[in-house]
Amino acid sequence: MFAAFAVGLDLYSPALGAPFVFDDFVLPYQRGSPQDLLAWVSGVRPFLMLTYWLNARMSGNSPLGYHLLNLIIHAVNTGLVFLVLSRLLALSGGVSARAVRVASVIGAAVFLIHPLQTESVSYVAGRSESLAAFFVLLAYVVFLYRRQEAISWVETAVVLTLFALGVTAKENAVSLAGVLVLTDVYWPRAFSARGLRINWKLYAAMAAGVIVAVWKVFRMLAAAPSAGFSLPGVTWYQYGFTQARSFFTYVRLAVIPVGQSIDHDYPVSHTILEHGAIFYLAALAGLIALCYAWRRRYPLACFGLFLTLILLAPTSSIVPILDPLVERRMYLPLIGLILIGCEIARHIRVRPFTGYAVCGAILAMFYVLCYQRNLLWAEPSQLWAEAALASTSNSRPYANLVDQLVQERRCSVAIPYLQHAEQVLPDDYLMDLAWGRTLECMGQNDQALRKLLRAAQIQQRSEVYKLIGLLYGEMGRPVAAGVALRRAVALDPQSGPARDALALWNEWMKALAAAEKKHQASPVFAPRGGTAPVGMQPVRKAQ
C-alpha cells in the first residue's frame, strides 16, 4: 500500500492542488459549518459526509486535503485489490504461487494507474465511488480469507458491518450481496449451490439487511431529481437499451482509454433499434451464454464478466439515471476486466521476456494517459473545453465551461465555444443562459439581458430569473429586479441563492427608502465599476 501511495502521489500530483469543480460546489463543505457534525451526517450517505466533515475540520475549504484523502483511499483500495486478485487466481487453479503473485501485482498496478480511475480520485465528489469500493473490497477480503470454509458468526458480523458502511458511502455498494453469492456459487465448481449451503449463516443474516438496503435505495430514487423510474424523458426499458450499449463503451474505454470526458454526450436509445441497441443487447446476451457454456474452460474470464455485470448493475441496468455513461462507475468493475485479462494472458504462450515487455508497455501507456488526464483535472477550464467540443446534444459541458471561465474572469475565452454551440445546439436553454452570463461578465449588460430573457422564454426556471433580477439591479432598475427575483423564489421556494438574492434586494429597497427621506440618491444595485456595499457581495459571488 505504501508503494501504491508513492506511485499514486507521482501520478496524481498535477491534480492534488486542483480547484473544486462541478458537483464539488454542492457538497456540504461549500456551505456548512465544520462544527455542526449532525447536520452533515443526517442526510444521505452519512459516512461519505463524515469524511468531508473531517476534511473541512482539517483543511477548511482548501482542495488539497480533499484530493490527498481521495488518493489515500485509492492507494488502500489498490492493496485490497491485490489481495482479492491473489485469492481468486489461487481459486481458479492451475497457476503456480509465483505466477499468482506476479499476476496480482500487475493487476493491482492496472487498477492503480488506469486512466478511467481519475474521475474517482481527482474529482472530490468522486470519493463516493472509491469510499464505497473500500468497504466492499474490505468485506470481500474478509469473506475470501475466512479461516474455515464455512464462515463464522464473527466473520459474518464483520462482513455485514462493512456492507452497511459501504451503503452509507454510496448506495451501489449493495452490489456486494451479488458478489458474495456469485463467489460461493462459482468456486470451486461453477454454478453449484454447495457454497450457499455452507455459508448459510451469512446469507440468512444478510437477507434482512439487503431488503432494508434495497428499500432505502428505492426510497432515495423516488425522491431524487436525477434518478429513478419517474425520471422524465426515459423509461426503464429505454435505459436498459442504452446500458447495453454503454457496457461495451466501458469495455472499450478500459482497453483503449482514449476519448474520456467529464461529461459524456451519450444519447438514450428510445427504441430497441435506435443507435443499434438491439445488436448490443444480442452481443451482451451472447457473451453471457458463452461464459455459462465455457465456465470450466475459462473460469477466470467468465467469473470476471459476471463480476463486472454485477458491480455495474446498481447504476447500469434498468433503473434510469440522468447520466447514461459516467466513467467513475467503472472504478470497481474494472477488477472483473482485469480478471479477464489474466485469463487471456495465461492462455497465450510466449517467452517470459516477451510477456513482461508487453505488460510493461501496457502499464507505461496507462501511466502516461493517466498523468495527462490529471493535467487536465488541474485545469478545469481545459477539462470542460474538451467535453464541450465533443458534445453535439449535451449543452451542460458548455454551461460548466462558462461557469469556470467566469470564475477565472476569462469570460471572452468562452465566446468561440458558445458560437460553436449555437450551430449544434440551437434554441437551447443552457446555451442562452451561458451567453447571458458571459456577456454580463464582459460588461455587455443589454446583450446579456436579451439572452437571459430568451432563456426564460425557453424554460421557466428559478435560476434564470435570479440572474435576470441581479442584472436588472446592476443596470439600476430596482422595480424590474424585484419582480424577477420574486418570480425566481416562486418557481423554486427551496432555492437558497434565489431567496438570498431577494432578501438582499429587500434590504436595498429599505436603504433606498431611507435615503430618499434624506433626499439622497442611492442606486439599488451598484453598476459595474461602481462600489457595491458589503451586503451585495454574496449575491455577486452567487452569480
Coordinates of N, CA, C and O in Angstrom, one line a residue, residues 15-130:
A15 N -3.0 16.9 -10.1 CA -4.4 17.2 -9.7 C -4.5 17.5 -8.2 O -5.6 17.8 -7.7
L16 N -3.5 17.3 -7.4 CA -3.6 17.4 -6.0 C -4.0 18.8 -5.5 O -4.8 19.0 -4.6
G17 N -3.5 19.8 -6.2 CA -3.9 21.2 -5.9 C -5.0 21.7 -6.8 O -5.2 23.0 -6.8
A18 N -5.6 20.9 -7.6 CA -6.7 21.3 -8.5 C -7.8 21.9 -7.7 O -8.2 21.5 -6.6
P19 N -8.5 22.9 -8.3 CA -9.7 23.5 -7.7 C -10.9 22.6 -7.7 O -10.9 21.6 -8.4
F20 N -11.9 23.0 -6.9 CA -13.1 22.2 -6.9 C -13.8 22.4 -8.3 O -13.7 23.5 -8.9
V21 N -14.6 21.4 -8.7 CA -15.3 21.5 -10.0 C -16.7 20.9 -9.9 O -16.9 20.0 -9.0
F22 N -17.6 21.3 -10.7 CA -18.9 20.6 -11.0 C -19.6 20.4 -9.7 O -19.9 21.3 -8.9
D23 N -19.9 19.1 -9.3 CA -20.7 18.8 -8.1 C -20.0 19.0 -6.8 O -20.6 19.0 -5.8
D24 N -18.7 19.3 -6.9 CA -17.9 19.7 -5.7 C -18.6 20.9 -5.0 O -18.5 21.0 -3.8
F25 N -19.2 21.8 -5.8 CA -19.7 23.0 -5.3 C -21.1 22.9 -4.6 O -21.6 23.8 -4.0
V26 N -21.7 21.7 -4.6 CA -23.0 21.5 -4.0 C -22.8 20.6 -2.7 O -23.8 20.3 -2.1
L27 N -21.6 20.2 -2.4 CA -21.3 19.4 -1.2 C -21.3 20.2 0.0 O -21.0 21.5 -0.1
P28 N -21.5 19.6 1.2 CA -21.7 20.4 2.4 C -20.5 21.3 2.8 O -20.7 22.4 3.4
Y29 N -19.3 21.0 2.4 CA -18.1 21.8 2.9 C -18.2 23.2 2.2 O -17.4 24.1 2.6
Q30 N -19.0 23.3 1.1 CA -19.1 24.6 0.5 C -20.1 25.6 1.2 O -20.1 26.8 0.9
R31 N -20.9 25.0 2.1 CA -21.9 25.9 2.7 C -22.1 25.6 4.2 O -22.7 26.5 4.8
G32 N -21.6 24.5 4.7 CA -21.9 24.2 6.1 C -20.7 24.6 7.0 O -19.6 24.8 6.6
S33 N -21.0 24.6 8.3 CA -20.0 24.8 9.3 C -19.4 23.5 9.8 O -20.2 22.5 10.1
P34 N -18.1 23.4 9.8 CA -17.5 22.1 10.3 C -17.9 21.7 11.7 O -17.7 20.6 12.1
Q35 N -18.4 22.7 12.5 CA -18.7 22.4 13.9 C -20.0 21.6 13.9 O -20.2 20.8 14.9
D36 N -20.9 21.7 13.0 CA -22.2 21.1 13.0 C -22.2 19.7 12.4 O -22.7 19.5 11.3
L37 N -21.6 18.7 13.1 CA -21.5 17.4 12.5 C -22.8 16.8 12.2 O -23.0 16.1 11.2
L38 N -23.8 16.9 13.1 CA -25.1 16.3 12.9 C -25.7 16.7 11.6 O -26.3 15.9 10.9
A39 N -25.6 18.0 11.3 CA -26.2 18.5 10.0 C -25.6 17.8 8.8 O -26.2 17.7 7.8
W40 N -24.3 17.5 8.9 CA -23.6 16.9 7.8 C -24.0 15.5 7.6 O -24.1 15.0 6.4
V41 N -24.2 14.7 8.6 CA -24.4 13.2 8.5 C -25.8 12.8 8.6 O -26.1 11.6 8.6
S42 N -26.7 13.7 8.7 CA -28.1 13.4 8.9 C -28.9 13.1 7.6 O -30.0 12.7 7.7
G43 N -28.2 13.3 6.5 CA -28.9 13.1 5.2 C -28.5 11.8 4.6 O -28.2 10.8 5.3
V44 N -28.4 11.8 3.3 CA -27.9 10.6 2.5 C -26.4 10.5 2.6 O -25.7 11.4 2.8
R45 N -25.9 9.2 2.5 CA -24.5 8.9 2.5 C -23.8 9.5 3.7 O -22.8 10.2 3.6
P46 N -24.2 9.1 4.9 CA -23.6 9.8 6.1 C -22.1 9.5 6.3 O -21.4 10.4 6.7
F47 N -21.6 8.3 6.0 CA -20.2 8.1 6.2 C -19.4 8.9 5.2 O -18.3 9.4 5.5
L48 N -19.9 9.0 4.0 CA -19.2 9.9 3.0 C -19.1 11.3 3.5 O -18.1 12.0 3.5
M49 N -20.2 11.8 4.0 CA -20.3 13.2 4.6 C -19.4 13.3 5.8 O -18.8 14.4 6.0
L50 N -19.2 12.3 6.5 CA -18.3 12.3 7.7 C -16.9 12.6 7.2 O -16.2 13.4 7.8
T51 N -16.5 11.9 6.1 CA -15.1 12.2 5.6 C -15.0 13.6 5.1 O -13.9 14.2 5.3
Y52 N -16.0 14.2 4.5 CA -15.9 15.6 4.1 C -15.9 16.5 5.3 O -15.2 17.5 5.3
W53 N -16.6 16.1 6.4 CA -16.6 16.9 7.6 C -15.2 16.9 8.2 O -14.6 18.0 8.6
L54 N -14.5 15.8 8.2 CA -13.1 15.7 8.7 C -12.2 16.5 7.9 O -11.3 17.2 8.4
N55 N -12.4 16.5 6.5 CA -11.6 17.3 5.7 C -11.8 18.8 6.0 O -10.8 19.6 6.0
A56 N -13.0 19.2 6.2 CA -13.4 20.6 6.5 C -12.7 21.0 7.8 O -12.3 22.2 7.9
R57 N -12.7 20.1 8.8 CA -12.1 20.5 10.1 C -10.6 20.6 9.9 O -10.0 21.5 10.6
M58 N -10.0 19.8 9.1 CA -8.5 19.8 9.0 C -8.0 20.8 8.0 O -6.9 21.4 8.2
S59 N -8.7 21.0 6.9 CA -8.1 21.9 5.8 C -9.1 22.9 5.3 O -8.8 23.6 4.3
G60 N -10.2 23.1 6.0 CA -11.1 24.2 5.6 C -11.6 24.0 4.2 O -12.1 22.9 3.8
N61 N -11.5 25.0 3.4 CA -12.0 25.0 2.0 C -10.9 24.8 1.0 O -11.1 25.1 -0.2
S62 N -9.7 24.4 1.5 CA -8.6 24.2 0.6 C -8.7 22.8 -0.1 O -8.9 21.8 0.6
P63 N -8.7 22.8 -1.4 CA -8.9 21.5 -2.1 C -7.8 20.4 -1.8 O -8.1 19.2 -2.0
L64 N -6.6 20.8 -1.4 CA -5.5 19.9 -1.3 C -5.8 18.8 -0.4 O -5.6 17.6 -0.7
G65 N -6.4 19.0 0.8 CA -6.7 18.0 1.8 C -7.7 17.0 1.3 O -7.6 15.8 1.5
Y66 N -8.7 17.5 0.5 CA -9.7 16.6 -0.1 C -9.1 15.7 -1.1 O -9.4 14.5 -1.2
H67 N -8.3 16.2 -2.0 CA -7.6 15.4 -3.0 C -6.7 14.4 -2.4 O -6.6 13.3 -2.9
L68 N -6.0 14.8 -1.4 CA -5.0 13.9 -0.7 C -5.7 12.7 -0.1 O -5.2 11.6 -0.2
L69 N -6.8 12.9 0.6 CA -7.6 11.8 1.2 C -8.1 10.9 0.1 O -8.1 9.7 0.2
N70 N -8.6 11.5 -1.0 CA -9.0 10.6 -2.2 C -7.9 9.7 -2.6 O -8.1 8.5 -2.9
L71 N -6.7 10.2 -2.7 CA -5.5 9.4 -3.1 C -5.2 8.3 -2.1 O -4.9 7.2 -2.5
I72 N -5.3 8.7 -0.8 CA -5.0 7.6 0.2 C -6.0 6.5 0.1 O -5.7 5.3 0.1
I73 N -7.3 6.8 -0.1 CA -8.3 5.8 -0.3 C -8.0 4.9 -1.5 O -8.1 3.7 -1.4
H74 N -7.6 5.5 -2.6 CA -7.3 4.8 -3.8 C -6.1 3.9 -3.6 O -6.1 2.7 -4.1
A75 N -5.1 4.3 -2.9 CA -3.9 3.5 -2.6 C -4.3 2.3 -1.7 O -3.8 1.2 -2.0
V76 N -5.1 2.5 -0.7 CA -5.5 1.4 0.2 C -6.3 0.4 -0.7 O -6.2 -0.8 -0.5
N77 N -7.2 0.9 -1.5 CA -8.0 0.1 -2.4 C -7.1 -0.8 -3.3 O -7.4 -2.0 -3.5
T78 N -6.0 -0.2 -3.7 CA -5.1 -1.0 -4.6 C -4.5 -2.2 -3.8 O -4.4 -3.3 -4.4
G79 N -4.2 -2.0 -2.6 CA -3.7 -3.1 -1.8 C -4.7 -4.1 -1.6 O -4.5 -5.3 -1.6
L80 N -6.0 -3.7 -1.4 CA -7.1 -4.7 -1.2 C -7.4 -5.4 -2.5 O -7.7 -6.6 -2.5
V81 N -7.2 -4.7 -3.7 CA -7.4 -5.4 -5.0 C -6.3 -6.5 -5.1 O -6.6 -7.6 -5.7
F82 N -5.1 -6.2 -4.7 CA -4.0 -7.2 -4.8 C -4.5 -8.5 -4.0 O -4.3 -9.6 -4.5
L83 N -5.0 -8.3 -2.8 CA -5.4 -9.5 -2.0 C -6.6 -10.2 -2.7 O -6.6 -11.4 -2.7
V84 N -7.5 -9.5 -3.3 CA -8.7 -10.1 -3.9 C -8.2 -10.9 -5.1 O -8.6 -12.1 -5.4
L85 N -7.3 -10.3 -6.0 CA -6.8 -11.0 -7.1 C -6.0 -12.2 -6.8 O -6.1 -13.3 -7.4
S86 N -5.2 -12.1 -5.7 CA -4.4 -13.3 -5.3 C -5.3 -14.4 -4.9 O -5.0 -15.6 -5.3
R87 N -6.3 -14.2 -4.2 CA -7.2 -15.3 -3.8 C -8.0 -15.8 -4.9 O -8.1 -17.1 -5.1
L88 N -8.5 -15.0 -5.8 CA -9.3 -15.5 -6.9 C -8.5 -16.3 -7.9 O -8.9 -17.3 -8.5
L89 N -7.2 -15.8 -8.2 CA -6.3 -16.5 -9.0 C -6.0 -17.9 -8.5 O -5.9 -18.9 -9.2
A90 N -5.8 -18.0 -7.1 CA -5.5 -19.2 -6.5 C -6.7 -20.2 -6.6 O -6.5 -21.4 -6.8
L91 N -7.9 -19.7 -6.4 CA -9.1 -20.5 -6.5 C -9.3 -21.1 -7.9 O -9.8 -22.1 -8.1
S92 N -8.8 -20.3 -8.9 CA -9.0 -20.8 -10.3 C -8.2 -22.0 -10.6 O -8.5 -22.8 -11.5
G93 N -7.1 -22.2 -9.9 CA -6.3 -23.4 -10.0 C -5.4 -23.4 -11.3 O -5.6 -22.5 -12.2
G94 N -4.5 -24.3 -11.3 CA -3.6 -24.4 -12.5 C -2.6 -23.3 -12.6 O -2.0 -23.1 -13.7
V95 N -2.3 -22.6 -11.5 CA -1.4 -21.4 -11.6 C -0.4 -21.6 -10.4 O -0.9 -21.8 -9.3
S96 N 0.8 -21.4 -10.7 CA 1.8 -21.5 -9.6 C 1.7 -20.3 -8.6 O 1.2 -19.3 -9.0
A97 N 2.3 -20.5 -7.4 CA 2.2 -19.4 -6.4 C 3.0 -18.2 -7.0 O 2.5 -17.0 -6.7
R98 N 4.1 -18.4 -7.6 CA 4.8 -17.3 -8.2 C 4.0 -16.5 -9.3 O 3.9 -15.3 -9.3
A99 N 3.3 -17.3 -10.1 CA 2.5 -16.7 -11.2 C 1.3 -15.9 -10.6 O 1.0 -14.8 -11.1
V100 N 0.8 -16.4 -9.5 CA -0.3 -15.7 -8.8 C 0.2 -14.4 -8.3 O -0.5 -13.3 -8.5
R101 N 1.4 -14.3 -7.7 CA 1.9 -13.1 -7.1 C 2.2 -12.1 -8.3 O 1.8 -10.9 -8.1
V102 N 2.8 -12.6 -9.3 CA 3.1 -11.7 -10.4 C 1.9 -11.1 -11.1 O 1.7 -9.9 -11.3
A103 N 0.9 -12.0 -11.3 CA -0.3 -11.5 -12.0 C -1.1 -10.6 -11.1 O -1.7 -9.6 -11.5
S104 N -1.1 -10.8 -9.7 CA -1.8 -10.0 -8.8 C -1.1 -8.6 -8.7 O -1.8 -7.6 -8.6
V105 N 0.2 -8.5 -8.7 CA 0.9 -7.2 -8.7 C 0.5 -6.4 -10.0 O 0.2 -5.2 -9.9
I106 N 0.6 -7.1 -11.1 CA 0.3 -6.4 -12.4 C -1.1 -5.9 -12.4 O -1.4 -4.8 -12.8
G107 N -2.1 -6.8 -12.0 CA -3.5 -6.4 -12.0 C -3.7 -5.3 -11.0 O -4.5 -4.4 -11.4
A108 N -3.1 -5.3 -9.8 CA -3.3 -4.2 -8.9 C -2.7 -2.9 -9.5 O -3.2 -1.8 -9.3
A109 N -1.6 -3.0 -10.2 CA -1.0 -1.9 -10.8 C -1.9 -1.2 -11.9 O -2.0 0.0 -12.0
V110 N -2.6 -2.1 -12.6 CA -3.5 -1.6 -13.6 C -4.6 -0.9 -12.9 O -5.1 0.2 -13.3
F111 N -5.1 -1.4 -11.8 CA -6.2 -0.7 -11.0 C -5.7 0.6 -10.5 O -6.5 1.6 -10.6
L112 N -4.5 0.7 -10.1 CA -3.9 1.9 -9.6 C -3.8 3.0 -10.6 O -4.1 4.2 -10.4
I113 N -3.2 2.7 -11.8 CA -2.8 3.7 -12.7 C -3.7 3.9 -13.9 O -3.5 4.7 -14.8
H114 N -4.8 3.1 -14.0 CA -5.7 3.2 -15.2 C -6.3 4.6 -15.3 O -6.8 5.1 -14.3
P115 N -6.3 5.2 -16.5 CA -6.9 6.5 -16.6 C -8.4 6.6 -16.3 O -8.9 7.7 -15.9
L116 N -9.1 5.5 -16.4 CA -10.6 5.5 -16.0 C -10.8 5.9 -14.5 O -11.8 6.3 -14.1
Q117 N -9.7 5.6 -13.7 CA -9.9 5.8 -12.3 C -9.8 7.3 -11.9 O -10.1 7.7 -10.7
T118 N -9.4 8.2 -12.8 CA -9.1 9.5 -12.4 C -10.4 10.2 -11.9 O -10.3 11.1 -11.0
E119 N -11.5 9.9 -12.5 CA -12.7 10.6 -12.0 C -13.1 10.3 -10.6 O -13.8 11.0 -9.9
S120 N -12.7 9.1 -10.1 CA -13.0 8.7 -8.7 C -11.9 9.2 -7.8 O -12.1 9.2 -6.6
V121 N -10.8 9.7 -8.3 CA -9.7 10.1 -7.4 C -9.4 11.6 -7.5 O -9.4 12.3 -6.5
S122 N -9.3 12.1 -8.7 CA -9.0 13.5 -8.9 C -10.3 14.4 -8.7 O -10.1 15.6 -8.5
Y123 N -11.4 13.9 -8.8 CA -12.7 14.6 -8.6 C -13.1 14.4 -7.1 O -13.4 13.3 -6.7
V124 N -13.2 15.5 -6.4 CA -13.6 15.3 -5.0 C -14.9 14.7 -4.8 O -15.1 13.8 -3.9
A125 N -15.9 15.0 -5.6 CA -17.2 14.4 -5.5 C -17.2 12.9 -5.9 O -18.1 12.2 -5.6
G126 N -16.1 12.5 -6.6 CA -16.0 11.1 -7.0 C -15.6 10.2 -5.8 O -15.6 9.0 -6.0
R127 N -15.3 10.8 -4.7 CA -15.0 10.0 -3.5 C -16.0 9.0 -3.1 O -15.7 7.9 -2.6
S128 N -17.3 9.3 -3.4 CA -18.4 8.4 -3.1 C -18.1 7.0 -3.7 O -18.3 6.0 -3.1
E129 N -17.5 7.0 -4.9 CA -17.3 5.7 -5.6 C -16.1 5.0 -4.9 O -16.2 3.8 -4.6
S130 N -15.0 5.6 -4.7 CA -13.8 5.0 -4.1 C -14.0 4.6 -2.6 O -13.5 3.5 -2.2

